[in-house]
Amino acid sequence: MTTQDKIKKKLLYITDQQEYTDHGTIGPLFNGYLKQYYDVNIVYFTKFKNSFQAKGTDYVVPQQYKKEISSYMVSKGVDLSSYDYVFVRNKPDILKDILENREKYGYKVGYRLSFPKREEIYEAYKANNSNSIMATVKNYFTKQSKKNLLAKCDLFMPTSKDMEDTFYADTGVRSFPLPAGLDPARITPHRKSDGDERHFIYVGTLDSLREFEKVLVAFTKVHSSNWRLNISTLDSAFARSVMEKYPSISDKVRITKADSLDELMVQIDDCDVGIALLPDIPIYSTAIPAKVMDYYTCAIPTLLTDNAKNRTLFTDEDALFCNFESDEIVAKLEKIIDMSEEAIAKMGHAGQDKLLEHKRNYEIMAKELYEELESL
């Protein structure tokens, strides 16, 4: 009897995302390939509505009920005892409620940590020289509290083992690292961008901790004018305010926003090279950025920070590397601008093939997660 012939177990995945979100592992893995093995329901939150909604296999919950999600769902007719697994994404306060009700409803609990956001905030304090003894103490106790919750879970799903070892070691919880990957159904071959210019794209936030302005400064120093930079970010207004500081390249930069994964893929597909340069600090050097997978979905090679983590997956045959230093970024950008289209396409396809063949393939990851859960 195949998995499909059996009566499927049920899994509830409580995200920390607003409704309609389909990025990261939510869409392709939990709301996609994992459904070959389980009946999966996704819980999203909304700040725009005050009523519970059931949309197909998804639930939409007003965000004010996050901390008492269990009792709220039950009050709306959702039978939590029907679920074999309940997963929580990123939010310790939601996890706390789910753990407190585990014995009552009889499900196993998984915690998905896509990114240690609390630690990112603390790193920002340090980067801005504004950390204090109080901030240090608060960060310590927050981390300890989260570790205590993790220790009670049946499964911990960090983005990488390095992230777990750096920020959440010694919890004793069973771990199944769940990195970002490629969706085989979405991959496209490399397509040359329009015109003769080299089109770069950066997807993500432009905050001070990521130091993206170092990349912008590098572009101002590039001798060639044969380039374009596309910035796809959810906060377009902030991006425009940042660009006001760089008038010399304003006509070379286009700021866009993608409201869906489909829109983002179109934006990436129009470009030649992705940028994923980040400071080489623990918060970023323990996991390969998710945006890298978005780039290779369209078979465009990525410019990465030259650190040990990125080198565990990529080589000079399928990615571009440089240290996160202004002069090195300038030199690498100029080299990329001078590369042939054939060389860029070859590198993009090599990276895409490698990710699909390895465990960075959501179809493979879904099967492995299923096998892990069945062994609990």
PDB file of C-alpha atoms in Angstrom, residues 128-264:
ATOM      1  CA  ASN A 128      25.290  50.470  16.104  1.00  0.00           C
ATOM      2  CA  ASN A 129      27.343  50.509  19.321  1.00  0.00           C
ATOM      3  CA  SER A 130      24.117  50.931  21.271  1.00  0.00           C
ATOM      4  CA  ASN A 131      24.105  47.663  23.179  1.00  0.00           C
ATOM      5  CA  SER A 132      23.959  48.018  26.927  1.00  0.00           C
ATOM      6  CA  ILE A 133      24.247  45.727  29.909  1.00  0.00           C
ATOM      7  CA  MET A 134      20.451  45.714  30.051  1.00  0.00           C
ATOM      8  CA  ALA A 135      20.190  44.682  26.393  1.00  0.00           C
ATOM      9  CA  THR A 136      22.771  41.937  26.926  1.00  0.00           C
ATOM     10  CA  VAL A 137      20.924  40.583  29.956  1.00  0.00           C
ATOM     11  CA  LYS A 138      17.561  40.746  28.183  1.00  0.00           C
ATOM     12  CA  ASN A 139      18.964  38.901  25.179  1.00  0.00           C
ATOM     13  CA  TYR A 140      20.415  36.188  27.433  1.00  0.00           C
ATOM     14  CA  PHE A 141      17.151  35.524  29.268  1.00  0.00           C
ATOM     15  CA  THR A 142      15.119  35.663  26.058  1.00  0.00           C
ATOM     16  CA  LYS A 143      17.397  33.079  24.494  1.00  0.00           C
ATOM     17  CA  GLN A 144      17.250  30.877  27.602  1.00  0.00           C
ATOM     18  CA  SER A 145      13.468  31.059  27.623  1.00  0.00           C
ATOM     19  CA  LYS A 146      13.358  29.992  23.985  1.00  0.00           C
ATOM     20  CA  LYS A 147      15.784  27.147  24.675  1.00  0.00           C
ATOM     21  CA  ASN A 148      13.522  25.926  27.481  1.00  0.00           C
ATOM     22  CA  LEU A 149      10.576  25.845  25.086  1.00  0.00           C
ATOM     23  CA  LEU A 150      12.638  24.072  22.419  1.00  0.00           C
ATOM     24  CA  ALA A 151      13.613  21.384  24.903  1.00  0.00           C
ATOM     25  CA  LYS A 152       9.930  20.463  25.242  1.00  0.00           C
ATOM     26  CA  CYS A 153       9.352  20.041  21.508  1.00  0.00           C
ATOM     27  CA  ASP A 154       9.310  16.751  19.642  1.00  0.00           C
ATOM     28  CA  LEU A 155      11.200  18.209  16.676  1.00  0.00           C
ATOM     29  CA  PHE A 156      13.213  21.372  16.023  1.00  0.00           C
ATOM     30  CA  MET A 157      13.559  22.547  12.413  1.00  0.00           C
ATOM     31  CA  PRO A 158      16.250  25.251  12.191  1.00  0.00           C
ATOM     32  CA  THR A 159      17.384  26.611   8.839  1.00  0.00           C
ATOM     33  CA  SER A 160      20.779  24.987   9.343  1.00  0.00           C
ATOM     34  CA  LYS A 161      22.742  22.903  11.831  1.00  0.00           C
ATOM     35  CA  ASP A 162      25.261  25.735  12.089  1.00  0.00           C
ATOM     36  CA  MET A 163      22.493  28.110  13.150  1.00  0.00           C
ATOM     37  CA  GLU A 164      21.364  25.667  15.833  1.00  0.00           C
ATOM     38  CA  ASP A 165      24.907  25.127  17.124  1.00  0.00           C
ATOM     39  CA  THR A 166      25.605  28.863  17.234  1.00  0.00           C
ATOM     40  CA  PHE A 167      22.406  30.119  18.837  1.00  0.00           C
ATOM     41  CA  TYR A 168      20.506  27.151  20.328  1.00  0.00           C
ATOM     42  CA  ALA A 169      22.990  24.454  21.234  1.00  0.00           C
ATOM     43  CA  ASP A 170      22.474  21.962  24.059  1.00  0.00           C
ATOM     44  CA  THR A 171      18.662  21.970  24.132  1.00  0.00           C
ATOM     45  CA  GLY A 172      18.560  18.188  23.823  1.00  0.00           C
ATOM     46  CA  VAL A 173      15.716  18.380  21.299  1.00  0.00           C
ATOM     47  CA  ARG A 174      15.652  16.188  18.210  1.00  0.00           C
ATOM     48  CA  SER A 175      16.736  18.315  15.273  1.00  0.00           C
ATOM     49  CA  PHE A 176      15.924  18.217  11.564  1.00  0.00           C
ATOM     50  CA  PRO A 177      17.562  21.182   9.736  1.00  0.00           C
ATOM     51  CA  LEU A 178      15.281  22.548   7.054  1.00  0.00           C
ATOM     52  CA  PRO A 179      17.130  24.944   4.741  1.00  0.00           C
ATOM     53  CA  ALA A 180      15.711  26.939   1.872  1.00  0.00           C
ATOM     54  CA  GLY A 181      15.613  25.029  -1.402  1.00  0.00           C
ATOM     55  CA  LEU A 182      14.361  24.929  -4.967  1.00  0.00           C
ATOM     56  CA  ASP A 183      10.876  24.003  -6.104  1.00  0.00           C
ATOM     57  CA  PRO A 184      11.353  21.698  -9.127  1.00  0.00           C
ATOM     58  CA  ALA A 185       7.993  22.844 -10.506  1.00  0.00           C
ATOM     59  CA  ARG A 186       9.182  26.467 -10.687  1.00  0.00           C
ATOM     60  CA  ILE A 187      12.649  26.189 -12.163  1.00  0.00           C
ATOM     61  CA  THR A 188      13.373  27.926 -15.454  1.00  0.00           C
ATOM     62  CA  PRO A 189      16.423  27.945 -17.731  1.00  0.00           C
ATOM     63  CA  HIS A 190      18.726  30.957 -17.728  1.00  0.00           C
ATOM     64  CA  ARG A 191      17.409  33.762 -19.911  1.00  0.00           C
ATOM     65  CA  LYS A 192      19.575  36.649 -21.063  1.00  0.00           C
ATOM     66  CA  SER A 193      18.303  40.024 -19.886  1.00  0.00           C
ATOM     67  CA  ASP A 194      17.153  42.564 -22.433  1.00  0.00           C
ATOM     68  CA  GLY A 195      19.754  44.902 -23.928  1.00  0.00           C
ATOM     69  CA  ASP A 196      23.537  44.843 -23.648  1.00  0.00           C
ATOM     70  CA  GLU A 197      23.868  45.912 -20.020  1.00  0.00           C
ATOM     71  CA  ARG A 198      24.565  43.510 -17.164  1.00  0.00           C
ATOM     72  CA  HIS A 199      21.464  43.362 -14.955  1.00  0.00           C
ATOM     73  CA  PHE A 200      21.991  42.671 -11.238  1.00  0.00           C
ATOM     74  CA  ILE A 201      19.186  42.043  -8.755  1.00  0.00           C
ATOM     75  CA  TYR A 202      19.080  42.270  -4.971  1.00  0.00           C
ATOM     76  CA  VAL A 203      16.054  40.821  -3.153  1.00  0.00           C
ATOM     77  CA  GLY A 204      15.425  41.706   0.467  1.00  0.00           C
ATOM     78  CA  THR A 205      15.730  44.298   3.192  1.00  0.00           C
ATOM     79  CA  LEU A 206      18.058  47.304   3.111  1.00  0.00           C
ATOM     80  CA  ASP A 207      18.533  47.740   6.853  1.00  0.00           C
ATOM     81  CA  SER A 208      21.718  48.871   8.581  1.00  0.00           C
ATOM     82  CA  LEU A 209      22.685  45.405   9.824  1.00  0.00           C
ATOM     83  CA  ARG A 210      22.799  44.017   6.288  1.00  0.00           C
ATOM     84  CA  GLU A 211      24.977  46.971   5.259  1.00  0.00           C
ATOM     85  CA  PHE A 212      23.651  46.956   1.719  1.00  0.00           C
ATOM     86  CA  GLU A 213      24.843  50.521   1.336  1.00  0.00           C
ATOM     87  CA  LYS A 214      28.364  49.113   1.095  1.00  0.00           C
ATOM     88  CA  VAL A 215      27.233  47.458  -2.139  1.00  0.00           C
ATOM     89  CA  LEU A 216      25.696  50.721  -3.352  1.00  0.00           C
ATOM     90  CA  VAL A 217      28.938  52.559  -2.636  1.00  0.00           C
ATOM     91  CA  ALA A 218      30.776  49.901  -4.639  1.00  0.00           C
ATOM     92  CA  PHE A 219      28.495  50.510  -7.621  1.00  0.00           C
ATOM     93  CA  THR A 220      29.320  54.226  -7.484  1.00  0.00           C
ATOM     94  CA  LYS A 221      32.991  53.306  -7.921  1.00  0.00           C
ATOM     95  CA  VAL A 222      32.569  50.892 -10.818  1.00  0.00           C
ATOM     96  CA  HIS A 223      34.312  52.300 -13.911  1.00  0.00           C
ATOM     97  CA  SER A 224      31.971  50.702 -16.424  1.00  0.00           C
ATOM     98  CA  SER A 225      28.530  52.152 -17.051  1.00  0.00           C
ATOM     99  CA  ASN A 226      27.342  48.917 -18.657  1.00  0.00           C
ATOM    100  CA  TRP A 227      25.146  47.763 -15.771  1.00  0.00           C
ATOM    101  CA  ARG A 228      21.753  48.053 -14.103  1.00  0.00           C
ATOM    102  CA  LEU A 229      20.725  47.249 -10.532  1.00  0.00           C
ATOM    103  CA  ASN A 230      17.246  46.077  -9.600  1.00  0.00           C
ATOM    104  CA  ILE A 231      16.227  46.166  -5.935  1.00  0.00           C
ATOM    105  CA  SER A 232      13.141  44.141  -5.024  1.00  0.00           C
ATOM    106  CA  THR A 233      12.053  44.964  -1.488  1.00  0.00           C
ATOM    107  CA  LEU A 234       8.801  45.100   0.464  1.00  0.00           C
ATOM    108  CA  ASP A 235       9.674  48.554   1.811  1.00  0.00           C
ATOM    109  CA  SER A 236      10.002  50.506  -1.423  1.00  0.00           C
ATOM    110  CA  ALA A 237       9.664  53.867   0.309  1.00  0.00           C
ATOM    111  CA  PHE A 238      12.658  53.165   2.547  1.00  0.00           C
ATOM    112  CA  ALA A 239      14.678  51.945  -0.426  1.00  0.00           C
ATOM    113  CA  ARG A 240      13.966  55.185  -2.282  1.00  0.00           C
ATOM    114  CA  SER A 241      15.070  57.193   0.758  1.00  0.00           C
ATOM    115  CA  VAL A 242      18.328  55.220   0.845  1.00  0.00           C
ATOM    116  CA  MET A 243      18.923  55.841  -2.848  1.00  0.00           C
ATOM    117  CA  GLU A 244      18.645  59.599  -2.348  1.00  0.00           C
ATOM    118  CA  LYS A 245      22.162  59.397  -0.898  1.00  0.00           C
ATOM    119  CA  TYR A 246      23.515  58.041  -4.197  1.00  0.00           C
ATOM    120  CA  PRO A 247      22.371  60.442  -6.933  1.00  0.00           C
ATOM    121  CA  SER A 248      25.277  59.503  -9.210  1.00  0.00           C
ATOM    122  CA  ILE A 249      23.753  56.071  -9.851  1.00  0.00           C
ATOM    123  CA  SER A 250      20.059  56.865  -9.415  1.00  0.00           C
ATOM    124  CA  ASP A 251      19.397  56.438 -13.131  1.00  0.00           C
ATOM    125  CA  LYS A 252      20.978  52.981 -12.976  1.00  0.00           C
ATOM    126  CA  VAL A 253      18.842  51.623 -10.143  1.00  0.00           C
ATOM    127  CA  ARG A 254      15.243  50.442 -10.312  1.00  0.00           C
ATOM    128  CA  ILE A 255      13.265  49.767  -7.122  1.00  0.00           C
ATOM    129  CA  THR A 256      10.421  47.253  -7.311  1.00  0.00           C
ATOM    130  CA  LYS A 257       8.140  45.318  -5.013  1.00  0.00           C
ATOM    131  CA  ALA A 258       6.841  41.776  -5.477  1.00  0.00           C
ATOM    132  CA  ASP A 259       3.452  40.988  -3.923  1.00  0.00           C
ATOM    133  CA  SER A 260       3.741  37.282  -4.677  1.00  0.00           C
ATOM    134  CA  LEU A 261       6.349  34.641  -5.381  1.00  0.00           C
ATOM    135  CA  ASP A 262       5.214  34.569  -9.009  1.00  0.00           C
ATOM    136  CA  GLU A 263       5.930  38.297  -9.344  1.00  0.00           C
ATOM    137  CA  LEU A 264       9.326  37.891  -7.711  1.00  0.00           C
TER     138      LEU A 264
END
